[in-house]
Amino acid sequence: MALHAKPIDRLIEALTKLPGIGRKTASRLAFHILRASPSEVQELARAISDVKEKIHLCSICFNLTDEDPCWICQDEHRSKEILCVVEGPNDLIAVENTGEYKGRYHVLHGTISPLEGVGPEDIKIKELMERLRKESVSEVIMATNPTVEGGATALYLTDLIRPLGVKVTRIAYGIPMGSEIEYADGMTISRALEGRREI
Ligand SMILES: [Zn+2]
């Protein structure tokens, strides 16, 4: 016997698929949506479908964007000589929020992780190397996370990039080992950027 009417069950089922949402939270959210005004619910539904329809990857840096190239790649005031390599779009936002960095980015969309079956060809490494050959970059800052995978990816990239005569630096870690840039505060990231060292 179904406890709820079918559409409610369907919504709870869909919400359960979201990360960090268990059955209890899903059902709380579903009943919240049920009580909300029609316009609120329409806005939520539209926001969800818009994000899927309108957001894609920047063809240059692979940041998430609704225009191509993204606003950072379009900004002529930013240095084309420095490229900050990050694992994901949220890391880019964290570095950007410091307000200190005036170069450009390259978003890898992951790290090399043999245990999880992620190889160099699965993340945006080929695209990074193409950029470095085309653009006049003099320094690449490795801002991957201080995890085993983040470190291994930075080393792998350094071996590829150095022969091109481009300086490679790694951000200093006030950010504790094993933690993630995305969750570090702006001051810590600023210091980590300032204290970067050549590798
Ligand atoms: Zn871009």
PDB file of C-alpha atoms and ligand atoms in Angstrom:
ATOM      1  CA  MET A   1       0.000   0.000   0.000  1.00  0.00           C
ATOM      2  CA  ALA A   2       1.406   3.393  -1.001  1.00  0.00           C
ATOM      3  CA  LEU A   3       1.635   5.798   1.901  1.00  0.00           C
ATOM      4  CA  HIS A   4       1.530   8.922  -0.222  1.00  0.00           C
ATOM      5  CA  ALA A   5      -0.232   9.857  -3.426  1.00  0.00           C
ATOM      6  CA  LYS A   6       1.930   8.886  -6.411  1.00  0.00           C
ATOM      7  CA  PRO A   7       3.187  12.378  -7.364  1.00  0.00           C
ATOM      8  CA  ILE A   8       4.464  12.913  -3.809  1.00  0.00           C
ATOM      9  CA  ASP A   9       6.285   9.596  -3.853  1.00  0.00           C
ATOM     10  CA  ARG A  10       7.759  10.484  -7.214  1.00  0.00           C
ATOM     11  CA  LEU A  11       9.089  13.799  -5.879  1.00  0.00           C
ATOM     12  CA  ILE A  12      10.520  12.163  -2.749  1.00  0.00           C
ATOM     13  CA  GLU A  13      12.160   9.532  -4.936  1.00  0.00           C
ATOM     14  CA  ALA A  14      13.726  12.215  -7.166  1.00  0.00           C
ATOM     15  CA  LEU A  15      14.989  14.246  -4.198  1.00  0.00           C
ATOM     16  CA  THR A  16      16.556  11.155  -2.610  1.00  0.00           C
ATOM     17  CA  LYS A  17      18.893  10.950  -5.611  1.00  0.00           C
ATOM     18  CA  LEU A  18      20.500  14.285  -4.647  1.00  0.00           C
ATOM     19  CA  PRO A  19      23.803  14.046  -2.751  1.00  0.00           C
ATOM     20  CA  GLY A  20      23.449  14.189   1.012  1.00  0.00           C
ATOM     21  CA  ILE A  21      19.663  13.876   0.909  1.00  0.00           C
ATOM     22  CA  GLY A  22      18.283  10.884   2.764  1.00  0.00           C
ATOM     23  CA  ARG A  23      14.658   9.725   2.778  1.00  0.00           C
ATOM     24  CA  LYS A  24      13.712  11.789   5.780  1.00  0.00           C
ATOM     25  CA  THR A  25      15.085  15.066   4.381  1.00  0.00           C
ATOM     26  CA  ALA A  26      13.613  14.272   0.956  1.00  0.00           C
ATOM     27  CA  SER A  27      10.174  13.869   2.441  1.00  0.00           C
ATOM     28  CA  ARG A  28      10.558  17.078   4.473  1.00  0.00           C
ATOM     29  CA  LEU A  29      11.553  18.958   1.294  1.00  0.00           C
ATOM     30  CA  ALA A  30       8.679  17.408  -0.646  1.00  0.00           C
ATOM     31  CA  PHE A  31       6.126  18.582   1.917  1.00  0.00           C
ATOM     32  CA  HIS A  32       7.728  22.009   2.008  1.00  0.00           C
ATOM     33  CA  ILE A  33       7.325  22.220  -1.778  1.00  0.00           C
ATOM     34  CA  LEU A  34       3.738  21.044  -1.452  1.00  0.00           C
ATOM     35  CA  ARG A  35       2.949  23.891   0.951  1.00  0.00           C
ATOM     36  CA  ALA A  36       4.816  26.585  -1.023  1.00  0.00           C
ATOM     37  CA  SER A  37       3.021  29.037  -3.297  1.00  0.00           C
ATOM     38  CA  PRO A  38       2.638  28.096  -6.976  1.00  0.00           C
ATOM     39  CA  SER A  39       4.981  30.913  -8.037  1.00  0.00           C
ATOM     40  CA  GLU A  40       7.698  29.779  -5.630  1.00  0.00           C
ATOM     41  CA  VAL A  41       7.469  26.228  -6.929  1.00  0.00           C
ATOM     42  CA  GLN A  42       7.511  27.390 -10.548  1.00  0.00           C
ATOM     43  CA  GLU A  43      10.620  29.462  -9.856  1.00  0.00           C
ATOM     44  CA  LEU A  44      12.344  26.420  -8.311  1.00  0.00           C
ATOM     45  CA  ALA A  45      11.388  24.206 -11.242  1.00  0.00           C
ATOM     46  CA  ARG A  46      12.554  26.837 -13.736  1.00  0.00           C
ATOM     47  CA  ALA A  47      15.866  27.351 -11.904  1.00  0.00           C
ATOM     48  CA  ILE A  48      16.522  23.606 -12.039  1.00  0.00           C
ATOM     49  CA  SER A  49      15.743  23.231 -15.741  1.00  0.00           C
ATOM     50  CA  ASP A  50      17.572  26.483 -16.669  1.00  0.00           C
ATOM     51  CA  VAL A  51      20.776  25.399 -15.006  1.00  0.00           C
ATOM     52  CA  LYS A  52      20.748  22.268 -17.134  1.00  0.00           C
ATOM     53  CA  GLU A  53      19.809  24.051 -20.335  1.00  0.00           C
ATOM     54  CA  LYS A  54      21.906  27.202 -20.128  1.00  0.00           C
ATOM     55  CA  ILE A  55      25.083  26.242 -18.305  1.00  0.00           C
ATOM     56  CA  HIS A  56      27.923  24.655 -20.222  1.00  0.00           C
ATOM     57  CA  LEU A  57      31.721  24.599 -20.092  1.00  0.00           C
ATOM     58  CA  CYS A  58      33.784  27.539 -21.312  1.00  0.00           C
ATOM     59  CA  SER A  59      35.585  26.393 -24.469  1.00  0.00           C
ATOM     60  CA  ILE A  60      38.845  27.953 -23.224  1.00  0.00           C
ATOM     61  CA  CYS A  61      39.137  27.356 -19.457  1.00  0.00           C
ATOM     62  CA  PHE A  62      36.302  24.829 -18.873  1.00  0.00           C
ATOM     63  CA  ASN A  63      34.712  26.916 -16.157  1.00  0.00           C
ATOM     64  CA  LEU A  64      30.918  26.660 -15.911  1.00  0.00           C
ATOM     65  CA  THR A  65      29.338  29.495 -17.846  1.00  0.00           C
ATOM     66  CA  ASP A  66      26.204  30.683 -19.610  1.00  0.00           C
ATOM     67  CA  GLU A  67      28.250  32.496 -22.251  1.00  0.00           C
ATOM     68  CA  ASP A  68      31.271  31.392 -24.243  1.00  0.00           C
ATOM     69  CA  PRO A  69      34.016  32.284 -23.550  1.00  0.00           C
ATOM     70  CA  CYS A  70      33.245  32.799 -19.872  1.00  0.00           C
ATOM     71  CA  TRP A  71      33.463  36.237 -18.268  1.00  0.00           C
ATOM     72  CA  ILE A  72      36.954  35.534 -16.887  1.00  0.00           C
ATOM     73  CA  CYS A  73      38.387  34.528 -20.271  1.00  0.00           C
ATOM     74  CA  GLN A  74      36.699  37.589 -21.800  1.00  0.00           C
ATOM     75  CA  ASP A  75      38.246  39.987 -19.274  1.00  0.00           C
ATOM     76  CA  GLU A  76      41.078  41.817 -21.030  1.00  0.00           C
ATOM     77  CA  HIS A  77      42.346  43.223 -17.729  1.00  0.00           C
ATOM     78  CA  ARG A  78      43.398  39.818 -16.505  1.00  0.00           C
ATOM     79  CA  SER A  79      46.928  38.622 -17.143  1.00  0.00           C
ATOM     80  CA  LYS A  80      47.246  36.039 -19.893  1.00  0.00           C
ATOM     81  CA  GLU A  81      50.649  35.060 -18.556  1.00  0.00           C
ATOM     82  CA  ILE A  82      49.520  33.314 -15.389  1.00  0.00           C
ATOM     83  CA  LEU A  83      47.292  30.268 -15.422  1.00  0.00           C
ATOM     84  CA  CYS A  84      45.879  28.812 -12.206  1.00  0.00           C
ATOM     85  CA  VAL A  85      45.022  25.111 -12.539  1.00  0.00           C
ATOM     86  CA  VAL A  86      42.170  23.953 -10.282  1.00  0.00           C
ATOM     87  CA  GLU A  87      40.301  20.675  -9.895  1.00  0.00           C
ATOM     88  CA  GLY A  88      36.756  21.987 -10.159  1.00  0.00           C
ATOM     89  CA  PRO A  89      34.573  25.066 -10.697  1.00  0.00           C
ATOM     90  CA  ASN A  90      34.082  25.497  -6.940  1.00  0.00           C
ATOM     91  CA  ASP A  91      37.855  25.775  -6.435  1.00  0.00           C
ATOM     92  CA  LEU A  92      37.925  28.514  -9.063  1.00  0.00           C
ATOM     93  CA  ILE A  93      35.236  30.385  -7.148  1.00  0.00           C
ATOM     94  CA  ALA A  94      37.184  29.991  -3.884  1.00  0.00           C
ATOM     95  CA  VAL A  95      40.366  31.433  -5.440  1.00  0.00           C
ATOM     96  CA  GLU A  96      38.350  34.140  -7.183  1.00  0.00           C
ATOM     97  CA  ASN A  97      36.680  35.141  -3.908  1.00  0.00           C
ATOM     98  CA  THR A  98      40.058  36.122  -2.440  1.00  0.00           C
ATOM     99  CA  GLY A  99      40.025  39.032  -4.919  1.00  0.00           C
ATOM    100  CA  GLU A 100      43.830  38.723  -5.111  1.00  0.00           C
ATOM    101  CA  TYR A 101      44.308  36.666  -8.212  1.00  0.00           C
ATOM    102  CA  LYS A 102      44.396  38.499 -11.525  1.00  0.00           C
ATOM    103  CA  GLY A 103      45.418  35.753 -13.898  1.00  0.00           C
ATOM    104  CA  ARG A 104      43.323  33.175 -15.708  1.00  0.00           C
ATOM    105  CA  TYR A 105      42.261  29.637 -14.924  1.00  0.00           C
ATOM    106  CA  HIS A 106      42.132  26.126 -16.235  1.00  0.00           C
ATOM    107  CA  VAL A 107      39.562  23.777 -14.708  1.00  0.00           C
ATOM    108  CA  LEU A 108      40.588  20.102 -14.856  1.00  0.00           C
ATOM    109  CA  HIS A 109      37.251  18.610 -13.781  1.00  0.00           C
ATOM    110  CA  GLY A 110      38.817  16.022 -11.533  1.00  0.00           C
ATOM    111  CA  THR A 111      42.156  14.521 -10.609  1.00  0.00           C
ATOM    112  CA  ILE A 112      44.045  11.519 -11.833  1.00  0.00           C
ATOM    113  CA  SER A 113      42.948   8.673  -9.596  1.00  0.00           C
ATOM    114  CA  PRO A 114      43.975   5.154 -10.674  1.00  0.00           C
ATOM    115  CA  LEU A 115      41.951   3.645  -7.814  1.00  0.00           C
ATOM    116  CA  GLU A 116      38.788   5.178  -9.190  1.00  0.00           C
ATOM    117  CA  GLY A 117      39.741   4.454 -12.772  1.00  0.00           C
ATOM    118  CA  VAL A 118      40.332   8.123 -13.655  1.00  0.00           C
ATOM    119  CA  GLY A 119      43.244   8.497 -16.049  1.00  0.00           C
ATOM    120  CA  PRO A 120      44.900  11.619 -17.550  1.00  0.00           C
ATOM    121  CA  GLU A 121      42.671  11.348 -20.611  1.00  0.00           C
ATOM    122  CA  ASP A 122      39.537  11.626 -18.443  1.00  0.00           C
ATOM    123  CA  ILE A 123      40.241  15.165 -17.243  1.00  0.00           C
ATOM    124  CA  LYS A 124      41.073  18.367 -19.152  1.00  0.00           C
ATOM    125  CA  ILE A 125      44.842  17.763 -19.455  1.00  0.00           C
ATOM    126  CA  LYS A 126      45.078  17.519 -23.234  1.00  0.00           C
ATOM    127  CA  GLU A 127      43.170  20.809 -23.406  1.00  0.00           C
ATOM    128  CA  LEU A 128      45.574  22.428 -20.925  1.00  0.00           C
ATOM    129  CA  MET A 129      48.593  21.372 -22.968  1.00  0.00           C
ATOM    130  CA  GLU A 130      46.975  22.730 -26.134  1.00  0.00           C
ATOM    131  CA  ARG A 131      46.433  26.067 -24.415  1.00  0.00           C
ATOM    132  CA  LEU A 132      50.016  26.225 -23.228  1.00  0.00           C
ATOM    133  CA  ARG A 133      51.260  25.651 -26.758  1.00  0.00           C
ATOM    134  CA  LYS A 134      48.930  28.298 -28.211  1.00  0.00           C
ATOM    135  CA  GLU A 135      48.870  30.985 -25.521  1.00  0.00           C
ATOM    136  CA  SER A 136      51.791  32.951 -24.113  1.00  0.00           C
ATOM    137  CA  VAL A 137      51.697  31.627 -20.550  1.00  0.00           C
ATOM    138  CA  SER A 138      54.817  32.122 -18.444  1.00  0.00           C
ATOM    139  CA  GLU A 139      53.650  30.583 -15.152  1.00  0.00           C
ATOM    140  CA  VAL A 140      51.245  27.787 -14.268  1.00  0.00           C
ATOM    141  CA  ILE A 141      50.096  27.727 -10.649  1.00  0.00           C
ATOM    142  CA  MET A 142      49.039  24.279  -9.462  1.00  0.00           C
ATOM    143  CA  ALA A 143      46.133  24.864  -7.116  1.00  0.00           C
ATOM    144  CA  THR A 144      44.934  21.275  -6.903  1.00  0.00           C
ATOM    145  CA  ASN A 145      43.826  20.092  -3.462  1.00  0.00           C
ATOM    146  CA  PRO A 146      46.388  18.935  -0.876  1.00  0.00           C
ATOM    147  CA  THR A 147      45.243  15.320  -1.216  1.00  0.00           C
ATOM    148  CA  VAL A 148      47.152  12.320  -2.584  1.00  0.00           C
ATOM    149  CA  GLU A 149      45.300  12.619  -5.916  1.00  0.00           C
ATOM    150  CA  GLY A 150      45.704  16.410  -6.056  1.00  0.00           C
ATOM    151  CA  GLY A 151      49.438  16.130  -5.417  1.00  0.00           C
ATOM    152  CA  ALA A 152      49.936  13.313  -7.914  1.00  0.00           C
ATOM    153  CA  THR A 153      48.026  15.246 -10.580  1.00  0.00           C
ATOM    154  CA  ALA A 154      50.157  18.351  -9.964  1.00  0.00           C
ATOM    155  CA  LEU A 155      53.359  16.299 -10.326  1.00  0.00           C
ATOM    156  CA  TYR A 156      52.110  14.593 -13.461  1.00  0.00           C
ATOM    157  CA  LEU A 157      51.293  17.970 -15.001  1.00  0.00           C
ATOM    158  CA  THR A 158      54.616  19.472 -13.941  1.00  0.00           C
ATOM    159  CA  ASP A 159      56.484  16.763 -15.858  1.00  0.00           C
ATOM    160  CA  LEU A 160      54.417  17.548 -18.956  1.00  0.00           C
ATOM    161  CA  ILE A 161      54.640  21.324 -18.689  1.00  0.00           C
ATOM    162  CA  ARG A 162      58.298  21.898 -17.748  1.00  0.00           C
ATOM    163  CA  PRO A 163      59.700  20.850 -21.142  1.00  0.00           C
ATOM    164  CA  LEU A 164      57.669  23.716 -22.660  1.00  0.00           C
ATOM    165  CA  GLY A 165      59.839  26.171 -20.722  1.00  0.00           C
ATOM    166  CA  VAL A 166      56.906  27.340 -18.591  1.00  0.00           C
ATOM    167  CA  LYS A 167      57.463  27.954 -14.879  1.00  0.00           C
ATOM    168  CA  VAL A 168      55.330  25.700 -12.661  1.00  0.00           C
ATOM    169  CA  THR A 169      54.508  26.667  -9.083  1.00  0.00           C
ATOM    170  CA  ARG A 170      52.455  24.940  -6.403  1.00  0.00           C
ATOM    171  CA  ILE A 171      50.452  26.964  -3.913  1.00  0.00           C
ATOM    172  CA  ALA A 172      51.766  26.866  -0.358  1.00  0.00           C
ATOM    173  CA  TYR A 173      49.658  24.947   2.042  1.00  0.00           C
ATOM    174  CA  GLY A 174      48.345  26.671   5.026  1.00  0.00           C
ATOM    175  CA  ILE A 175      45.474  24.579   3.723  1.00  0.00           C
ATOM    176  CA  PRO A 176      45.817  21.392   5.780  1.00  0.00           C
ATOM    177  CA  MET A 177      46.748  18.143   4.046  1.00  0.00           C
ATOM    178  CA  GLY A 178      43.698  16.190   2.994  1.00  0.00           C
ATOM    179  CA  SER A 179      41.372  19.186   3.050  1.00  0.00           C
ATOM    180  CA  GLU A 180      39.796  20.981   0.131  1.00  0.00           C
ATOM    181  CA  ILE A 181      40.423  24.433  -1.294  1.00  0.00           C
ATOM    182  CA  GLU A 182      36.738  24.874  -1.938  1.00  0.00           C
ATOM    183  CA  TYR A 183      36.096  24.985   1.817  1.00  0.00           C
ATOM    184  CA  ALA A 184      39.143  27.017   2.886  1.00  0.00           C
ATOM    185  CA  ASP A 185      38.666  30.647   3.920  1.00  0.00           C
ATOM    186  CA  GLY A 186      39.786  33.499   1.666  1.00  0.00           C
ATOM    187  CA  MET A 187      42.703  34.544   3.863  1.00  0.00           C
ATOM    188  CA  THR A 188      44.166  31.025   3.847  1.00  0.00           C
ATOM    189  CA  ILE A 189      43.863  30.819   0.073  1.00  0.00           C
ATOM    190  CA  SER A 190      45.414  34.293  -0.365  1.00  0.00           C
ATOM    191  CA  ARG A 191      48.409  33.265   1.745  1.00  0.00           C
ATOM    192  CA  ALA A 192      48.689  29.951  -0.097  1.00  0.00           C
ATOM    193  CA  LEU A 193      48.776  31.795  -3.421  1.00  0.00           C
ATOM    194  CA  GLU A 194      51.324  34.336  -2.195  1.00  0.00           C
ATOM    195  CA  GLY A 195      53.578  31.624  -0.795  1.00  0.00           C
ATOM    196  CA  ARG A 196      53.574  29.512  -3.948  1.00  0.00           C
ATOM    197  CA  ARG A 197      56.876  27.857  -4.814  1.00  0.00           C
ATOM    198  CA  GLU A 198      58.407  26.615  -7.983  1.00  0.00           C
ATOM    199  CA  ILE A 199      58.323  22.830  -8.430  1.00  0.00           C
TER     200      ILE A 199
HETATM  201 ZN    ZN B   1      36.756  30.615 -19.538  1.00  0.00          ZN
END
